[in-house]
XYZ file of C-alpha atoms in Angstrom:
559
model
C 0.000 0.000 0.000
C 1.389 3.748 -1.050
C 2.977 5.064 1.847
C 0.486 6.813 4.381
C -2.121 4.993 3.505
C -1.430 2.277 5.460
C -3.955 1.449 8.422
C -2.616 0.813 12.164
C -1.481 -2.972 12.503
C -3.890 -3.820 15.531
C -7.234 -1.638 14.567
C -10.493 -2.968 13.487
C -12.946 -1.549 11.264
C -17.048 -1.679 12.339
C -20.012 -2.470 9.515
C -23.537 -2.374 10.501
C -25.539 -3.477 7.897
C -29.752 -2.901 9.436
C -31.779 -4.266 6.860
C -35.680 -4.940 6.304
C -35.445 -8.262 8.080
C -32.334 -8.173 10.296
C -29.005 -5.972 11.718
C -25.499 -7.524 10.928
C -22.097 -6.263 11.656
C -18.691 -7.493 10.398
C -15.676 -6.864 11.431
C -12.487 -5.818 9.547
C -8.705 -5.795 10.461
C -6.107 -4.031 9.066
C -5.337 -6.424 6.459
C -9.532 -5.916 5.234
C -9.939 -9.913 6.366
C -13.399 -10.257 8.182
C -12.410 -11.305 11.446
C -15.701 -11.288 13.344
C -19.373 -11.203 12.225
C -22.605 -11.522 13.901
C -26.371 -10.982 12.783
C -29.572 -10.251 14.715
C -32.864 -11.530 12.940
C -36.015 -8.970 13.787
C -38.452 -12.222 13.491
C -37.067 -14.553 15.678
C -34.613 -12.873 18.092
C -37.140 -9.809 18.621
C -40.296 -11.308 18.528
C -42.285 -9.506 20.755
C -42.648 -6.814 18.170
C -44.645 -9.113 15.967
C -42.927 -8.455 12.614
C -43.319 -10.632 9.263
C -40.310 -10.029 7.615
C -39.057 -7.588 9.416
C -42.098 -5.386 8.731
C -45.489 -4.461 9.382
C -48.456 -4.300 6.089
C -51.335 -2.445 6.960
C -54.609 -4.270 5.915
C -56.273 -1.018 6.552
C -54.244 1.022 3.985
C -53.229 -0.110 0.836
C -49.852 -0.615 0.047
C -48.728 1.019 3.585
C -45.503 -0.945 4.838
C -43.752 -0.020 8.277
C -41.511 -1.155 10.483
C -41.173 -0.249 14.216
C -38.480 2.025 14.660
C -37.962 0.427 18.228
C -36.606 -2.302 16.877
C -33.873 -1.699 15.325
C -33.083 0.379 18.350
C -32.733 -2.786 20.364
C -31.046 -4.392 17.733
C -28.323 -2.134 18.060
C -27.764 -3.359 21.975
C -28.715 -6.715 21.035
C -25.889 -6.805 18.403
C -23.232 -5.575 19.765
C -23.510 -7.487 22.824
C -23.373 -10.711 20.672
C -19.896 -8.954 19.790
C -18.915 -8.529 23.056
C -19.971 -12.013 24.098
C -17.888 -13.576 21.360
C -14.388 -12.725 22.741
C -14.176 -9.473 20.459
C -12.351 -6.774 21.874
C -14.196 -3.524 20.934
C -12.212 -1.068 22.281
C -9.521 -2.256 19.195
C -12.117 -0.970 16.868
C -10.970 2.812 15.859
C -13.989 3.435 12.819
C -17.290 2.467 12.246
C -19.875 2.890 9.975
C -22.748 1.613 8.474
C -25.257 0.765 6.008
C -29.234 1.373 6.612
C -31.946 0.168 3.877
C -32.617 3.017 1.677
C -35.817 5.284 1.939
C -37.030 4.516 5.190
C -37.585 7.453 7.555
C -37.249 8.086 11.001
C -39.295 11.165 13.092
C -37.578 12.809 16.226
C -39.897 13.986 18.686
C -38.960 17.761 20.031
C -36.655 16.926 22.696
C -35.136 14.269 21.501
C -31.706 15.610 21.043
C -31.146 16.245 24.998
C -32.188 12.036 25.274
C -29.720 11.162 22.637
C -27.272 12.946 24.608
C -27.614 12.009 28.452
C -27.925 7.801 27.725
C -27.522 6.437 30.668
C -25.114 2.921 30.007
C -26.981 1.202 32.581
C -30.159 0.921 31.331
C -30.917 -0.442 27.462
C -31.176 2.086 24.442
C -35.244 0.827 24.495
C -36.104 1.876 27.401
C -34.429 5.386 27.446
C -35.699 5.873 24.088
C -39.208 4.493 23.607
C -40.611 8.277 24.268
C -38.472 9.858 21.607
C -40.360 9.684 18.432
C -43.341 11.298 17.232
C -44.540 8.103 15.294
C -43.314 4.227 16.387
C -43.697 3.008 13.000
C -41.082 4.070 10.347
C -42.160 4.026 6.519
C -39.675 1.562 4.623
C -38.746 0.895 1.152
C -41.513 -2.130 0.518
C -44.074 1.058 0.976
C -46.057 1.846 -1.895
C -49.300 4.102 -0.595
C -47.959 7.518 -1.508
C -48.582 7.879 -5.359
C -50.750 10.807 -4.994
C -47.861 12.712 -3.534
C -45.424 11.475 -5.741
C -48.051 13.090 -8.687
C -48.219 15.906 -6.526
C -44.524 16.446 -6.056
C -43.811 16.155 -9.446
C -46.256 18.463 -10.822
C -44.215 21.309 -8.180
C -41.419 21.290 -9.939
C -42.540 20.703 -13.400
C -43.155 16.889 -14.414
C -41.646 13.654 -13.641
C -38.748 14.355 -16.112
C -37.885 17.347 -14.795
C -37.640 15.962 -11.044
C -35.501 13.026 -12.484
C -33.276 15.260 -14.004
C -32.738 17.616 -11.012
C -32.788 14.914 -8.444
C -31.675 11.791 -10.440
C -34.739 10.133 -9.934
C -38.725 10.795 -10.980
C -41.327 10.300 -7.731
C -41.570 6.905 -6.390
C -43.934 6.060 -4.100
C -41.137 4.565 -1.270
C -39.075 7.579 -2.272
C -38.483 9.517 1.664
C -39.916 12.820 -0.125
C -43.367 11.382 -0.535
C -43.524 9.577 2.527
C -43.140 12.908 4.160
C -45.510 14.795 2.841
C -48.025 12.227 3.037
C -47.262 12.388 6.658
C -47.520 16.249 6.953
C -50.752 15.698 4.762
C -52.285 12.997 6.833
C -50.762 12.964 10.683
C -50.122 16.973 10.655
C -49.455 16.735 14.781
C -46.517 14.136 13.858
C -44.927 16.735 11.486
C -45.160 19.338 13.554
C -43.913 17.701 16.702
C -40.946 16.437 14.843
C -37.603 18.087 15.056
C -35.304 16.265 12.679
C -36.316 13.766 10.053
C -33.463 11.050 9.489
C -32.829 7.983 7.320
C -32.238 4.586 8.776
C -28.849 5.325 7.927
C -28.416 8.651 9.991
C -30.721 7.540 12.214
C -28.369 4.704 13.358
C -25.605 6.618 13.304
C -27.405 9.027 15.226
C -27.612 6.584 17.982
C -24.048 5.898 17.894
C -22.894 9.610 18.493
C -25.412 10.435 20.536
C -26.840 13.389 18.635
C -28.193 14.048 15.332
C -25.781 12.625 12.628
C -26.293 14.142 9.075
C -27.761 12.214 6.030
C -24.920 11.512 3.633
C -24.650 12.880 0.281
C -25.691 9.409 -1.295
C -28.307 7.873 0.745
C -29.811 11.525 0.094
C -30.067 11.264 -2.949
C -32.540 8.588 -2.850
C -35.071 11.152 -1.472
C -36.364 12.958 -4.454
C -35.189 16.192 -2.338
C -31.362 17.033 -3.506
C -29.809 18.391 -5.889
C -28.087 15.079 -8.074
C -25.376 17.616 -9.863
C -25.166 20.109 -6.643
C -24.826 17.444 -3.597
C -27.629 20.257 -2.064
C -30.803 20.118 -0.722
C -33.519 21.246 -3.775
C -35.416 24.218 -2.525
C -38.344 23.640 -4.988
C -38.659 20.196 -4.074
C -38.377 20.525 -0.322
C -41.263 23.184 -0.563
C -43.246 20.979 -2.616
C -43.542 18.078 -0.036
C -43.642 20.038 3.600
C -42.969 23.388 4.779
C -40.518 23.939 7.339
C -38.271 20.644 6.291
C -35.249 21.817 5.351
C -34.669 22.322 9.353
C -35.942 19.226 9.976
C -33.418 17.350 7.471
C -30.450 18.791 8.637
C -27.070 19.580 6.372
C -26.219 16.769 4.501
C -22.494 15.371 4.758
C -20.317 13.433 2.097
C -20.299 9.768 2.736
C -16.398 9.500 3.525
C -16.532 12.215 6.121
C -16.943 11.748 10.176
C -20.280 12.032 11.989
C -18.630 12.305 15.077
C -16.683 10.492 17.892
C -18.669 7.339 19.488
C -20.375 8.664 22.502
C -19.916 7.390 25.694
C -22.826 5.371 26.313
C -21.465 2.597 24.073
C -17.506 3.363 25.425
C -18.860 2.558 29.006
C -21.548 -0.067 28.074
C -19.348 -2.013 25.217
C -16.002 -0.524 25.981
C -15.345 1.304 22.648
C -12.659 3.691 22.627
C -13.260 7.192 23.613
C -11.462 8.176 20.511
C -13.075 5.755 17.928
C -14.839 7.898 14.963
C -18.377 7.286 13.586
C -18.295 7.653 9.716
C -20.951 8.780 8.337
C -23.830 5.748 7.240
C -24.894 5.267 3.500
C -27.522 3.269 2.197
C -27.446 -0.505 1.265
C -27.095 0.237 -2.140
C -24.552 2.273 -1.850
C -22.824 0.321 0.437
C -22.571 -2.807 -1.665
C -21.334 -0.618 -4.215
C -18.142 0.127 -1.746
C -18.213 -3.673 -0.755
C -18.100 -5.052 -4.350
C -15.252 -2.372 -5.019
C -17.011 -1.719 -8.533
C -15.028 1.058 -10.282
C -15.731 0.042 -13.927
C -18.018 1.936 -16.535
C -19.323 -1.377 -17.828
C -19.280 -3.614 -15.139
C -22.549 -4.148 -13.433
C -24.374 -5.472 -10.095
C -26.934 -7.623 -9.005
C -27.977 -7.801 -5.604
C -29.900 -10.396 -4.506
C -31.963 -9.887 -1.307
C -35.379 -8.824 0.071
C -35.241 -6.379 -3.243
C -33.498 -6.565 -6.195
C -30.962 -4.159 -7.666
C -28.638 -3.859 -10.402
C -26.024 -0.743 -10.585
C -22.988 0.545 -11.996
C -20.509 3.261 -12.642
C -20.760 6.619 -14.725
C -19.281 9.597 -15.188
C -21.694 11.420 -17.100
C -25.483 10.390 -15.848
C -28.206 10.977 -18.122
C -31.604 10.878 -15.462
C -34.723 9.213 -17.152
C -38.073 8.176 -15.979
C -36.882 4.900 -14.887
C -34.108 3.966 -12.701
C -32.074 5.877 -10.550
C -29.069 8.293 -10.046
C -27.270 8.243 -7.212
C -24.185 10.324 -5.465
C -21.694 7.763 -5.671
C -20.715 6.861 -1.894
C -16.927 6.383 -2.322
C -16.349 9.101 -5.456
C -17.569 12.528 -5.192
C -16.918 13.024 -8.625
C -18.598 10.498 -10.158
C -22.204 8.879 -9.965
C -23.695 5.673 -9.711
C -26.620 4.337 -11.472
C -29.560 1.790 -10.393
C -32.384 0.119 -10.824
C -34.567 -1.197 -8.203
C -36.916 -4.513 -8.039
C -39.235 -4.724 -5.287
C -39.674 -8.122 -5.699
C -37.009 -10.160 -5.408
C -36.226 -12.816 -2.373
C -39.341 -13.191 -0.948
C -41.403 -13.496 -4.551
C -38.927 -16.365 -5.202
C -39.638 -17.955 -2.121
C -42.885 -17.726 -2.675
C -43.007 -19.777 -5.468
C -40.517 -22.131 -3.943
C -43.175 -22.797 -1.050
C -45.911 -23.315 -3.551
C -43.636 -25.243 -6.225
C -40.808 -27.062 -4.415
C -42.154 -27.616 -0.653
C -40.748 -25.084 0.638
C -37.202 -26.804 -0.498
C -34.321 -24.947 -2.322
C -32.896 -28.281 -3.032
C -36.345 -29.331 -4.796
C -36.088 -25.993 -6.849
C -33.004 -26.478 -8.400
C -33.374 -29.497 -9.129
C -37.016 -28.064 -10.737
C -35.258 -25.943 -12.757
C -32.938 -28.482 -13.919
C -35.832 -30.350 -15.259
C -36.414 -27.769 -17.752
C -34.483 -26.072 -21.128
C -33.152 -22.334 -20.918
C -35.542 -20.152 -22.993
C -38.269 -22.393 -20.950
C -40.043 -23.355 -24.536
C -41.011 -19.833 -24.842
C -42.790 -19.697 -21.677
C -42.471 -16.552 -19.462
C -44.461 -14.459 -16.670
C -44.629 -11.551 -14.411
C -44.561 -12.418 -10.842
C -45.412 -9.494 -8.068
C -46.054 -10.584 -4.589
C -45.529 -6.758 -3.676
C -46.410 -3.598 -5.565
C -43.689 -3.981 -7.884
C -41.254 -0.370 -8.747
C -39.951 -1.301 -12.217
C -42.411 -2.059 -13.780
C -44.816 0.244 -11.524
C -47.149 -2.385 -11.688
C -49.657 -4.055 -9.007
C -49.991 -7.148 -6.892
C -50.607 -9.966 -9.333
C -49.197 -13.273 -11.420
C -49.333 -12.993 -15.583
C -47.952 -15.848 -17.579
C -47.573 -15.919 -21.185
C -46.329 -18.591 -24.129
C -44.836 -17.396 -26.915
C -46.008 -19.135 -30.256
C -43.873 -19.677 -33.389
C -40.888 -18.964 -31.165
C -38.483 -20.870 -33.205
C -38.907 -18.710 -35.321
C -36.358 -15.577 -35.235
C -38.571 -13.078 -36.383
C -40.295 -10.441 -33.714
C -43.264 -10.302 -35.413
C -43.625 -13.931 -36.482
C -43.364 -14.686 -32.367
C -47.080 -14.415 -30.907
C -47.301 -14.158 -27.575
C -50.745 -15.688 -25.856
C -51.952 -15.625 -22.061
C -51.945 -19.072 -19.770
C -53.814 -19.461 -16.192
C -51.358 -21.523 -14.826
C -47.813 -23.049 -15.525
C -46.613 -27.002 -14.527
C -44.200 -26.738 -11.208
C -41.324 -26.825 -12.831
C -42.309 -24.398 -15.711
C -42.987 -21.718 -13.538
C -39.889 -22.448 -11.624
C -37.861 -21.220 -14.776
C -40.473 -18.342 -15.550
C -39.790 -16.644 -12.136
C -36.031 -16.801 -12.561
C -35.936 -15.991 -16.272
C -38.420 -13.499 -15.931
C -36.567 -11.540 -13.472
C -33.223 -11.704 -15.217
C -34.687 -11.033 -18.528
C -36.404 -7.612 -16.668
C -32.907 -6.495 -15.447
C -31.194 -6.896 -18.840
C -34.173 -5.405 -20.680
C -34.207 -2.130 -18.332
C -30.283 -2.047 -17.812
C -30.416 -1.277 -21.476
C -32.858 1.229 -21.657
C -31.009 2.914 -19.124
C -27.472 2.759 -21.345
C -25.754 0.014 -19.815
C -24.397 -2.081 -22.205
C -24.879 -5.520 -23.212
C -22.744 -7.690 -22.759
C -21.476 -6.277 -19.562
C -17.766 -6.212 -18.984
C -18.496 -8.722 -16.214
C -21.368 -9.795 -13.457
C -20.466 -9.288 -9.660
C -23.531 -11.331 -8.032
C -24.196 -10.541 -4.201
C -27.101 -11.296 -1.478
C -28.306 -14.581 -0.522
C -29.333 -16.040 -3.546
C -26.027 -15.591 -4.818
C -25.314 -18.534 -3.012
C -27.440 -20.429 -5.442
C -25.354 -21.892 -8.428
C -28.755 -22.443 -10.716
C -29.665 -19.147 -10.753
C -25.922 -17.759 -11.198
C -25.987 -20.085 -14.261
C -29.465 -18.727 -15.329
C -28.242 -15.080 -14.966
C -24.517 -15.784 -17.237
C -27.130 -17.041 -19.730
C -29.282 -14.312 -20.183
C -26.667 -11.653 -20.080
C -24.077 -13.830 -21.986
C -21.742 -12.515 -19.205
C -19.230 -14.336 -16.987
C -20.592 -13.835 -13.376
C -18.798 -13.272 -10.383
C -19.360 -13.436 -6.858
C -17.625 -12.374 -3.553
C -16.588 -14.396 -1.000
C -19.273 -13.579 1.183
C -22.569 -12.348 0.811
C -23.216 -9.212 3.024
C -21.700 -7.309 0.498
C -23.045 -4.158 2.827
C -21.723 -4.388 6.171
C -18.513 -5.793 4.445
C -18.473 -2.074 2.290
C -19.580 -0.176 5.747
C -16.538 -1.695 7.277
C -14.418 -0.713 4.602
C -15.998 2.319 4.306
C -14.967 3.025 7.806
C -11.610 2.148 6.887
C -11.876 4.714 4.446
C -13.331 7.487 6.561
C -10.318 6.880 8.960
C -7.933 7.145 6.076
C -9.542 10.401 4.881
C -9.661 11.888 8.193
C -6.346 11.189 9.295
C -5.093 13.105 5.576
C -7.739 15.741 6.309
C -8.483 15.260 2.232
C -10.149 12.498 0.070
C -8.361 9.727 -0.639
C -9.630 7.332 -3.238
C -10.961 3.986 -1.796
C -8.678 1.912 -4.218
C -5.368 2.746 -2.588
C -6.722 0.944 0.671
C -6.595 -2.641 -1.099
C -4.269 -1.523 -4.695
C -2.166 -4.651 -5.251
C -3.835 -6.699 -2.487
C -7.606 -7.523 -3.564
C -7.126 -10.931 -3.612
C -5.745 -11.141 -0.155
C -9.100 -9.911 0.930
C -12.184 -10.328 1.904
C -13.434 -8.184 -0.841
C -11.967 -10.585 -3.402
C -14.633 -12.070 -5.808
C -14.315 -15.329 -7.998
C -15.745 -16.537 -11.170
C -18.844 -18.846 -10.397
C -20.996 -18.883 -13.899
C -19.687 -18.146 -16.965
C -20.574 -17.218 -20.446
C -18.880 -19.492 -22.750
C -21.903 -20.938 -23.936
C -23.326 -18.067 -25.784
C -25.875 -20.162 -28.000
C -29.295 -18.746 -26.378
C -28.018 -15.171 -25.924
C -29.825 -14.001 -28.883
C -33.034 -15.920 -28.529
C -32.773 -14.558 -24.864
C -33.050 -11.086 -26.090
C -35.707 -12.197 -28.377
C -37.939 -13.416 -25.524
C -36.715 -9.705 -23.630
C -38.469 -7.771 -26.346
C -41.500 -9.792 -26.397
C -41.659 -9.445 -22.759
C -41.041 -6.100 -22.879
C -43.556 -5.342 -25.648
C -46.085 -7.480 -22.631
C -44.884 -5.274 -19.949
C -45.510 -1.681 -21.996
C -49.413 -3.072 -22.529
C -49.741 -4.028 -18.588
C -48.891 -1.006 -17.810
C -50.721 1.074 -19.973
C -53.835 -1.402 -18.535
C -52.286 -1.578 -14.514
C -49.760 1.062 -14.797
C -49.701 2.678 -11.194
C -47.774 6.110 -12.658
């Protein structure tokens, strides 16, 4: 490693990763080798709060998804005394940092501040906490009951386009921007007895300095509220969701930069250092980003988890009605792009319980039973209100006719009820996959990509890494491990610590130039490409599916 870049020979670096369904941390040393790792799961460790997959769905509301802010308080002190319990010493660790889903929002009662700041390390965060918000129940990414605000955002600042272009991304219903207003619209006393708004990001990090940490640059961005080209809060759009907000938000802060020293509730309860730093939190998107150390125009993503995502590199975004721009969280001068699928793990689980008794094993082997291209047969699967397509709840299954034939028009495409068990096995992988590559083109990126890093749990599955090399007639990749997040929050902290110490940026690279592979950030080649012989009937079956898609949502269409 250059010289002065190097990180001290004993420290450890701290990643939080609080997702929909559970909080993990991992641990990295000096040589960026996981070391330690430990996961709390909301479900079963904290059942008491009565969550289904880490959430709450509101059969009285539409759409409305939530999940009890509460909980991942007591995460937190659940977590990190797993740590403790496990022989790790904490007080080694000298950076932390974190990833938090993206979107969800967090409201501060007035008064709130003087809590966060007088924790007493005898009692648990719960109880000296469970006063401090203004609502219990934070709005999450799965949420989908704000469209009229998202219409009415848009309209502020002059169309959907225009927002996308100033923000990097048009109104979307989980969007934090329209989950505010529709609480300013619809639980006015919550708004006004709230005196800072924060992500799950900040919000965790908030409870880790013991005062309001600042929403970074690139989980911000995911808000439909700043500036994409500025790295500023939007004036038009914060006035078009809820007056007053801009206090409420806070300054935002570039993702590399330090939120603040680790306050001594956790230094006397855990044993921290006095001196370790708090880097600022990101989102989970951005995060993985950091923890897949992507850095290529032309490479792409695809996480695998409770949602969907692919993303890459640019230097030169071009915003558009569908997918997203985003600050990137390890470059301020470049950007990353993504696109976001709300159904993604659970939806394939779901038709794993109906299909293959509840059995991955059964599955694959499912899928095995079946050709690639699935003799034309294909179908739309949303257990949720789905984002890309902006589509509603619902199953559609088609069969393509003619389709050995290579002509577009020659391929007719007909509606089925139902598909055999192994059929729609390979429809709800394909489908997805085909989806991806069909909107990662509209949105530029090219095809083939350079290569495939896949990440999140079903990245773990060899049939569908084999499914996805075939569709994009790319080799895939994937990482050693698959918390991708809390592995780029640790090395994110690394970072931070790096930055701080040369009181200037320092790219991300020089912390592993030379030594990837000696990592845990190394990846390996798990599916690849060399078979190329469906590629093009693959992108045949895209454009019928995509010419299926534009009619449902001219006919469903929830824009």
């Amino acid at each position: 490693m250059e010289s002065g870049y190097s990180l001290p020979e004993d420290a450890l670096f701290l990643g939080f990763d609080s997702s929909t369904q559970s909080l993990k941390a991992s641990v990295l040393n000096a040589d960026l080798v996981i070391v330690a790792s430990e996961t709390v799961h909301f479900d079963s460790e904290l059942p008491h709060y009565k969550t289904k997959d880490g959430v709450y769905r509101d059969p009285s509301d539409s759409g409305r998804i939530v999940s009890p802010t509460l909980m991942w308080v007591e995460a937190l002190d659940l977590l990190l005394g797993k740590l403790t319990a496990s022989g790790l010493d904490l007080g080694r660790i000298i950076a932390v940092s974190g990833s938090g889903q993206q979107h969800g929002s967090v409201y501060w009662k007035k008064g709130s501040l003087q809590l966060l700041a007088s924790l007493d390390p005898e009692k648990p965060l719960t109880t000296q906490l469970s006063d401090a918000f203004s609502t219990k129940e934070s709005p999450i990414w799965m949420d989908s009951s704000t469209t009229a605000q998202c219409r009415e955002i848009e309209n502020a600042v002059g169309g959907a386009l225009m927002l996308a272009q100033l923000t990097g991304s048009r109104a979307y219903e989980r969007f934090t921007g329209p989950q505010i207003r529709k609480i300013y619209q619809t639980q006015p006393d919550v708004y006004h007895n709230t005196e800072r708004i924060s992500l799950v990001s900040s919000f965790m990090a908030s409870l880790l300095i013991g005062g309001y940490a600042s929403i970074d640059e690139s989980d911000g961005s995911g808000m439909n509220l700043m500036d994409i080209k500025e790295r500023a809060w939007l004036n038009v759009a914060l006035e078009a969701t809820a007056p007053g907000l801009e206090e409420k938000l806070g300054k935002l802060a570039p993702a590399h930069s330090v939120a603040g020293l680790i306050s001594s509730y956790f230094v006397k309860r855990f044993k921290f250092s006095k001196s370790c730093l708090v880097i600022h939190w990101s989102g989970d998107n951005p995060n993985s980003l950091a923890g897949l150390t992507l850095s290529c125009p032309g490479e792409l993503a695809i996480s695998l988890g409770t949602s969907d995502t692919v993303f890459g590199i640019t230097n030169d975004p071009l915003p558009s009605l569908e997918g997203h721009v985003l600050a990137n969280p390890v470059d301020p001068n470049c950007y990353m792009i993504m696109l976001c699928y709300k159904n993604g793990s659970l939806t394939r689980e779901d038709v794993r319980d109906r299909c293959a008794n509840h059995s991955w094993e059964l599955f694959n082997k499912l899928l095995g039973q079946t050709s690639p291209l699935n003799d034309g047969k294909f179908g739309f699967y949303f257990k949720e209100h789905e984002i890309l397509p902006p589509l509603p709840i619902g199953t559609h299954r088609y069969v393509i006719d003619n389709f050995e034939s290579n002509s577009l028009e020659e391929c007719k495409v007909h509606e089925v009820e139902n598909f055999d068990a192994a059929s729609e096995v390979r429809a709800i992988i394909e489908g997805q996959f085909l989806s991806m590559r069909a909107h990662a083109e509209r949105f530029g990126m090219p095809t083939p990509p350079k290569r495939i890093i896949a990440t999140g749990g079903a990245s773990a599955n060899q049939c569908i890494l084999n499914s996805i090399a075939s569709i994009f007639g790319s080799d895939v990749y994937t990482v050693r491990r698959p918390d991708s997040a809390s592995l780029g929050a640790a090395l994110r902290a690394a970072h931070g610590w790096i930055c701080e110490k040369r009181q200037s940026f320092v790219p991300i690279s020089f912390l592993y130039n030379d030594k990837l592979d000696e990592t845990s950030l190394s990846c390996k080649l798990s599916a690849s490409a060399h078979d190329k012989k469906h590629i093009a009937k693959y992108g045949l079956m895209m454009k019928k599916r995509v010419e299926i898609e534009d009619k449902l949502v001219q006919k469903f269409g929830r824009w």
